[in-house]
Tab-separated table of C-alpha atoms in Angstrom:
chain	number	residue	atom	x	y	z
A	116	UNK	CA	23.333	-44.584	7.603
A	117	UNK	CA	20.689	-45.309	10.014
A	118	UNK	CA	17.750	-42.901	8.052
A	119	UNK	CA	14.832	-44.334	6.635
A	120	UNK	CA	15.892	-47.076	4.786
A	121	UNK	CA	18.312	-45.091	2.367
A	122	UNK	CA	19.946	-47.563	0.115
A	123	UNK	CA	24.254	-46.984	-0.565
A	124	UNK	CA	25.121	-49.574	-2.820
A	125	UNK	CA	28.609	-49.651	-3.166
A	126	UNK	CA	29.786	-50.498	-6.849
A	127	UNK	CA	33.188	-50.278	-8.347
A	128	UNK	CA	33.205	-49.277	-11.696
A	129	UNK	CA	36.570	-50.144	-12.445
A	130	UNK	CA	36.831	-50.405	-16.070
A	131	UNK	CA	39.729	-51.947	-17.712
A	132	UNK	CA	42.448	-49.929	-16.624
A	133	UNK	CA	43.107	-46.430	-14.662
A	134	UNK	CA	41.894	-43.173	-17.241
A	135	UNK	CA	44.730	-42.234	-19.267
A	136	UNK	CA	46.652	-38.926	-18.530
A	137	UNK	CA	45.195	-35.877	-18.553
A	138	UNK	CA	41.731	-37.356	-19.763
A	139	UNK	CA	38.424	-37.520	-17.630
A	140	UNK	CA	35.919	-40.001	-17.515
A	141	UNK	CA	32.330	-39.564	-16.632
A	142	UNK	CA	29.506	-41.976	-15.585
A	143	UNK	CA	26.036	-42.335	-14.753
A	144	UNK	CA	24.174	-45.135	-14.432
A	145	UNK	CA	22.215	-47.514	-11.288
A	146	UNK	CA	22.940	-50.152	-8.584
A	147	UNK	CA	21.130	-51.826	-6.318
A	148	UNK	CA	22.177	-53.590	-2.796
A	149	UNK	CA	20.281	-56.573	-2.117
A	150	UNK	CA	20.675	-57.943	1.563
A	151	UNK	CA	20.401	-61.997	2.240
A	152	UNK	CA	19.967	-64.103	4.658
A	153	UNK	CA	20.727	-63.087	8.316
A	154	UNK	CA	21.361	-59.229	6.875
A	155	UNK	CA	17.436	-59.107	5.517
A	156	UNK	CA	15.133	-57.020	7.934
A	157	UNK	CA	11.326	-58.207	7.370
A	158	UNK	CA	9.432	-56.066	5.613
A	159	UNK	CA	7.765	-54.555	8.960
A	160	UNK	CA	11.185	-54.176	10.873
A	161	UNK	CA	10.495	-54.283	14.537
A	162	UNK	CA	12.544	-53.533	17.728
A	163	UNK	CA	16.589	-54.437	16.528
A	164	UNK	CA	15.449	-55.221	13.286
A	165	UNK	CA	14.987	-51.356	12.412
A	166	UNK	CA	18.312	-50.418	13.273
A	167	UNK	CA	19.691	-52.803	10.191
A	168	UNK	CA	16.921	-51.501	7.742
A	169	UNK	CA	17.788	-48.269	8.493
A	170	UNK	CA	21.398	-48.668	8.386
A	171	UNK	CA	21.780	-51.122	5.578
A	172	UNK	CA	18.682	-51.594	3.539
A	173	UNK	CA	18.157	-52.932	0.340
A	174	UNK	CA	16.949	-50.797	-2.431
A	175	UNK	CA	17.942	-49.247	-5.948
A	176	UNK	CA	20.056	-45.824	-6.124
A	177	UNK	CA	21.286	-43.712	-8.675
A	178	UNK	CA	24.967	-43.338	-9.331
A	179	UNK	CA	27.461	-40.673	-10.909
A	180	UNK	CA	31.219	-40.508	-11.246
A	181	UNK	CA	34.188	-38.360	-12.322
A	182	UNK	CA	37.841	-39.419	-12.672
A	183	UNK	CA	41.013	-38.033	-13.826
A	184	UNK	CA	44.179	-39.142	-14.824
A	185	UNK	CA	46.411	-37.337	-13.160
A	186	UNK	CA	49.593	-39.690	-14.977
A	187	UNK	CA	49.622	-42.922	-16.757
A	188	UNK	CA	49.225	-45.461	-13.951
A	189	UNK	CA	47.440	-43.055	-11.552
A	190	UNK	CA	43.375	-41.457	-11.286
A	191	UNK	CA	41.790	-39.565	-8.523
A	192	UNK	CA	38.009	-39.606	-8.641
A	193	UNK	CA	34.449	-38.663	-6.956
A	194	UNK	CA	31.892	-41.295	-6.759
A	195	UNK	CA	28.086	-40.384	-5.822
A	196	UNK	CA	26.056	-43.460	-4.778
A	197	UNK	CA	22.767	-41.993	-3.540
A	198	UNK	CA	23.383	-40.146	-0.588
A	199	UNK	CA	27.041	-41.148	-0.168
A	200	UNK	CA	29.832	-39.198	-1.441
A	201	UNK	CA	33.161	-41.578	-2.015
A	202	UNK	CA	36.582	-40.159	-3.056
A	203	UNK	CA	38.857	-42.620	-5.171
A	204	UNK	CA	42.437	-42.769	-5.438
A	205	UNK	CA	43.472	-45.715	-8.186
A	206	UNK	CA	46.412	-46.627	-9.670
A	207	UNK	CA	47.783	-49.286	-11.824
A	208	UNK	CA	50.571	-51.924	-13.086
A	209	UNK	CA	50.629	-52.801	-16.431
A	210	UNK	CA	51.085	-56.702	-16.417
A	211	UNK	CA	51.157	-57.069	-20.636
A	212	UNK	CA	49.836	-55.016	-23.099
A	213	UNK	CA	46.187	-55.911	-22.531
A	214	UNK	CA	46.192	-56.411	-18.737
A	215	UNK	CA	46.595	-54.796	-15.531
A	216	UNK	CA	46.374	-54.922	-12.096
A	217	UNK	CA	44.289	-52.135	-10.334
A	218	UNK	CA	43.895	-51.181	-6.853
A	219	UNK	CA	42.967	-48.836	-4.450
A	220	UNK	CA	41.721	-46.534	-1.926
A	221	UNK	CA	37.969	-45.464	-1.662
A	222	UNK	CA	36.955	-43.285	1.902
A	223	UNK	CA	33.212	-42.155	1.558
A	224	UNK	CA	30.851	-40.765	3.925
A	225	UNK	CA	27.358	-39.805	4.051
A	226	UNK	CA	23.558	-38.191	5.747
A	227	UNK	CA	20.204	-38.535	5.176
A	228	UNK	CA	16.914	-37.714	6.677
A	229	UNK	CA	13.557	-38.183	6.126
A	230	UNK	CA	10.387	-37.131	7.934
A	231	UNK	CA	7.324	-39.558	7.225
A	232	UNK	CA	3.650	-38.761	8.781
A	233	UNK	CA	1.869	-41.151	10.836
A	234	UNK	CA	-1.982	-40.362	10.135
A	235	UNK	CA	-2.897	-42.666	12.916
A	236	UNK	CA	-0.713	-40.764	15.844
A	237	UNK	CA	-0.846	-37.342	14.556
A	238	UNK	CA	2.736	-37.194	14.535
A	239	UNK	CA	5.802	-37.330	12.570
A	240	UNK	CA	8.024	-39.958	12.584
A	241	UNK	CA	11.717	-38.706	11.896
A	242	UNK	CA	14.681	-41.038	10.851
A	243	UNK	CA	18.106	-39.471	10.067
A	244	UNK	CA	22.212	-40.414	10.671
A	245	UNK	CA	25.118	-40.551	8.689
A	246	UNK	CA	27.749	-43.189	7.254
A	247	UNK	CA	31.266	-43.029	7.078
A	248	UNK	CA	33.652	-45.994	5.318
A	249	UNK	CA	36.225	-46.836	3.207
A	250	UNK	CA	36.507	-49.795	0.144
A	251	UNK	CA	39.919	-51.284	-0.960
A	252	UNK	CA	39.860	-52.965	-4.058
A	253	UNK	CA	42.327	-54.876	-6.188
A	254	UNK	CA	41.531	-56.584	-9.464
A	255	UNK	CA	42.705	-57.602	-12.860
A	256	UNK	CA	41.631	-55.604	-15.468
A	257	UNK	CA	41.705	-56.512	-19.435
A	258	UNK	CA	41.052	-53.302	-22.495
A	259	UNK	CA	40.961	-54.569	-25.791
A	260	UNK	CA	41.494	-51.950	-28.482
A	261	UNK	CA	39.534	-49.430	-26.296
A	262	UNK	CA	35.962	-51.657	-27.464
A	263	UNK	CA	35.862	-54.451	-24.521
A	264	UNK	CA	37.261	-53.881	-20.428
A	265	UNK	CA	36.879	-56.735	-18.098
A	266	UNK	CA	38.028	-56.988	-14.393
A	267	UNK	CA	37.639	-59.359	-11.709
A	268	UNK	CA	38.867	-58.743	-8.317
A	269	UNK	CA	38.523	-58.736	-4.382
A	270	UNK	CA	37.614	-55.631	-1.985
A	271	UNK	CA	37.755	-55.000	1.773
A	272	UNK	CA	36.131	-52.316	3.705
A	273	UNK	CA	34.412	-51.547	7.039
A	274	UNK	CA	31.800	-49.121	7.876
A	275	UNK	CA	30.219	-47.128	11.108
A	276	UNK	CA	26.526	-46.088	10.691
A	277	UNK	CA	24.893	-43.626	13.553
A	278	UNK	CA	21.828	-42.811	13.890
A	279	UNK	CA	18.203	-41.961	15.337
A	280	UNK	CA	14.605	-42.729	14.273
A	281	UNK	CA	11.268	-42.385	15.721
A	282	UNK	CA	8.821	-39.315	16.725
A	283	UNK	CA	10.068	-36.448	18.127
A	284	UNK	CA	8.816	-36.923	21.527
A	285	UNK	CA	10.427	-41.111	21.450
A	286	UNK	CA	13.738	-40.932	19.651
A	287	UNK	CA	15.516	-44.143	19.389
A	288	UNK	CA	19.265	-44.053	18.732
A	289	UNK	CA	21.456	-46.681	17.438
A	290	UNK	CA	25.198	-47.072	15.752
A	291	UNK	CA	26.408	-49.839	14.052
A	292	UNK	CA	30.331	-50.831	12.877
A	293	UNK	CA	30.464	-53.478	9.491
A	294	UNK	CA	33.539	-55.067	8.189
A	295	UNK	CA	32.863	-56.434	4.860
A	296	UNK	CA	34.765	-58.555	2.264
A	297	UNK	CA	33.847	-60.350	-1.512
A	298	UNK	CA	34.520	-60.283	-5.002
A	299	UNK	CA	34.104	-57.937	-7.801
A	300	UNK	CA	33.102	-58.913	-11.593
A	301	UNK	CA	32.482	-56.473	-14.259
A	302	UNK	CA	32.627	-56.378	-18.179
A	303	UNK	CA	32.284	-53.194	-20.384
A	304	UNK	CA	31.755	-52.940	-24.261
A	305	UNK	CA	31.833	-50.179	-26.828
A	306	UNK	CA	33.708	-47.923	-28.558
A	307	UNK	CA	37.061	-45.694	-27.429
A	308	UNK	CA	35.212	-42.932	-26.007
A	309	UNK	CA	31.554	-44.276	-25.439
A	310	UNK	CA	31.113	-47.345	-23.252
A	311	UNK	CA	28.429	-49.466	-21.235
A	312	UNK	CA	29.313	-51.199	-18.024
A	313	UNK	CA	27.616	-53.764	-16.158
A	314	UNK	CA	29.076	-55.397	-12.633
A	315	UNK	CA	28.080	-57.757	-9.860
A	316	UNK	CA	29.743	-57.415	-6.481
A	317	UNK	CA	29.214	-60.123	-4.026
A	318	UNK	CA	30.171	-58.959	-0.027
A	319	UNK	CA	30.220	-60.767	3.430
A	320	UNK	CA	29.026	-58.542	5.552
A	321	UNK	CA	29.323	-58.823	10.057
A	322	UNK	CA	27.415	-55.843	11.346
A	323	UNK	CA	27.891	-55.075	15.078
A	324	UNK	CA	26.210	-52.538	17.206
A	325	UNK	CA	23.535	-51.756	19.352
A	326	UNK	CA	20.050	-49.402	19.698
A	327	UNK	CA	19.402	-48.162	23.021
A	328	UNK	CA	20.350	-50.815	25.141
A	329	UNK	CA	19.872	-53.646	22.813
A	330	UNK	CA	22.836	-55.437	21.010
A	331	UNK	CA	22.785	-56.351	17.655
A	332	UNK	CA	25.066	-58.592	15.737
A	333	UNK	CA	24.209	-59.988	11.768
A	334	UNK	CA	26.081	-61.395	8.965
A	335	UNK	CA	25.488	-62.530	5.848
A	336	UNK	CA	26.029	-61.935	2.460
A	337	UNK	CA	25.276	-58.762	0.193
A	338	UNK	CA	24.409	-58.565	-3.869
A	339	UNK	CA	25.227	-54.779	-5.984
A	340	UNK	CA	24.469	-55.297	-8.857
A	341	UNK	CA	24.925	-51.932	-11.303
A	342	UNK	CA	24.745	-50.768	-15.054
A	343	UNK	CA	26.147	-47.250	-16.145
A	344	UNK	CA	27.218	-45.360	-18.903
A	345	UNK	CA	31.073	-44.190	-19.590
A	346	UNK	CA	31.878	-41.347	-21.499
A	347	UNK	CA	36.051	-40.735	-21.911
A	348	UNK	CA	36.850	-37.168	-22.814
């Protein structure tokens, strides 16, 4: 969302299959979005540059997750990646004993605000706006004897951001629509209930938009990189 550079990093967290019936698992762990190329503000954003800082910045944000297995091919889940809330429906086909195929359906939405004072005006400079989105992945996944999960796999999405930033008395505000695609690699290891997952998703991003009457249009390519710890009840 367009409010003061508040990093969403969108990670996956598949695991190696959907949770088994009537179990829950729980995560917690950290990802990071890291913007490059044409989708990297500077570091002193200026003019159109703020609107993609503020909508799509790069930073570090803690995440949290709970699913349940509501049969044996099918989870529904809650996903908190800083200050966006994501809702997951997965499901699975069982390809052999040790693999899968997993996909998906992941809408998530967000707000944020922050107030930051500028000594040098006397005055308060006030950035907040909210996300909304969705994320479809698909992927192979691999569980070996409930100690290793792999899966590797594609995702789609798109995004609007809408905002305002500024002092009170000079609000700027801006929206912005993405449509994003890449590839998803992740690899856990552990035992049956205990388990520590790592992942590197890899997105093209096209942002389109505007701020006031200025157009804005970037692309490029997005890193998330993320860590957590699983815990299967």
């Amino acid at each position: 969302m367009i409010a003061a550079g508040c990093a969403a990093p969108q990670p996956m967290m598949l695991g190696g299959r959907t949770t088994p019936r009537d179990r829950v698992d729980l995560g917690v762990g950290g990802a990071a979005r890291i913007p490059l190329g044409d989708l990297q503000p500077p570091e002193t954003p200026d003019g159109d540059e703020q609107v993609l800082h503020y909508a799509e910045s790069g930073g570090i944000a803690p995440i949290a997750w709970g699913r349940w297995g509501l049969a044996d091919d099918w989870d529904l889940g809650l996903f908190v990646s800083g200050s966006v809330v994501r809702l997951e429906t997965l499901g699975e086909l069982r390809l052999s004993p040790f693999l899968r195929l997993i996909g998906g359906v992941m809408p998530y939405g967000g707000y944020a605000r922050a107030d930051v004072p500028e000594p040098a005006t006397m005055s308060t400079r006030t950035s907040e706006g909210w996300r909304v989105g969705a994320l479809a992945p698909i992927a192979i996944g691999i569980e070996a004897g409930g100690v290793f999960e792999g899966w590797l796999g594609a995702r789609v999405g798109f995004e609007h951001a809408d905002g305002s930033f500024g002092p009170a008395e000079m609000r700027t505000s801006g929206a912005l629509t993405a449509f994003r695609g890449g590839l998803v690699l992740g690899l856990g290891l552990g035992l049956r209930r205990v388990h520590v997952l790592i992942e590197l998703a890899a997105d093209y991003e096209y942002w389109r938009g505007g701020i006031g009457e200025d157009d804005i249009e970037r692309h490029g390519v997005a890193l998330t990189p993320g860590f957590a710890l699983r815990l299967r009840l």
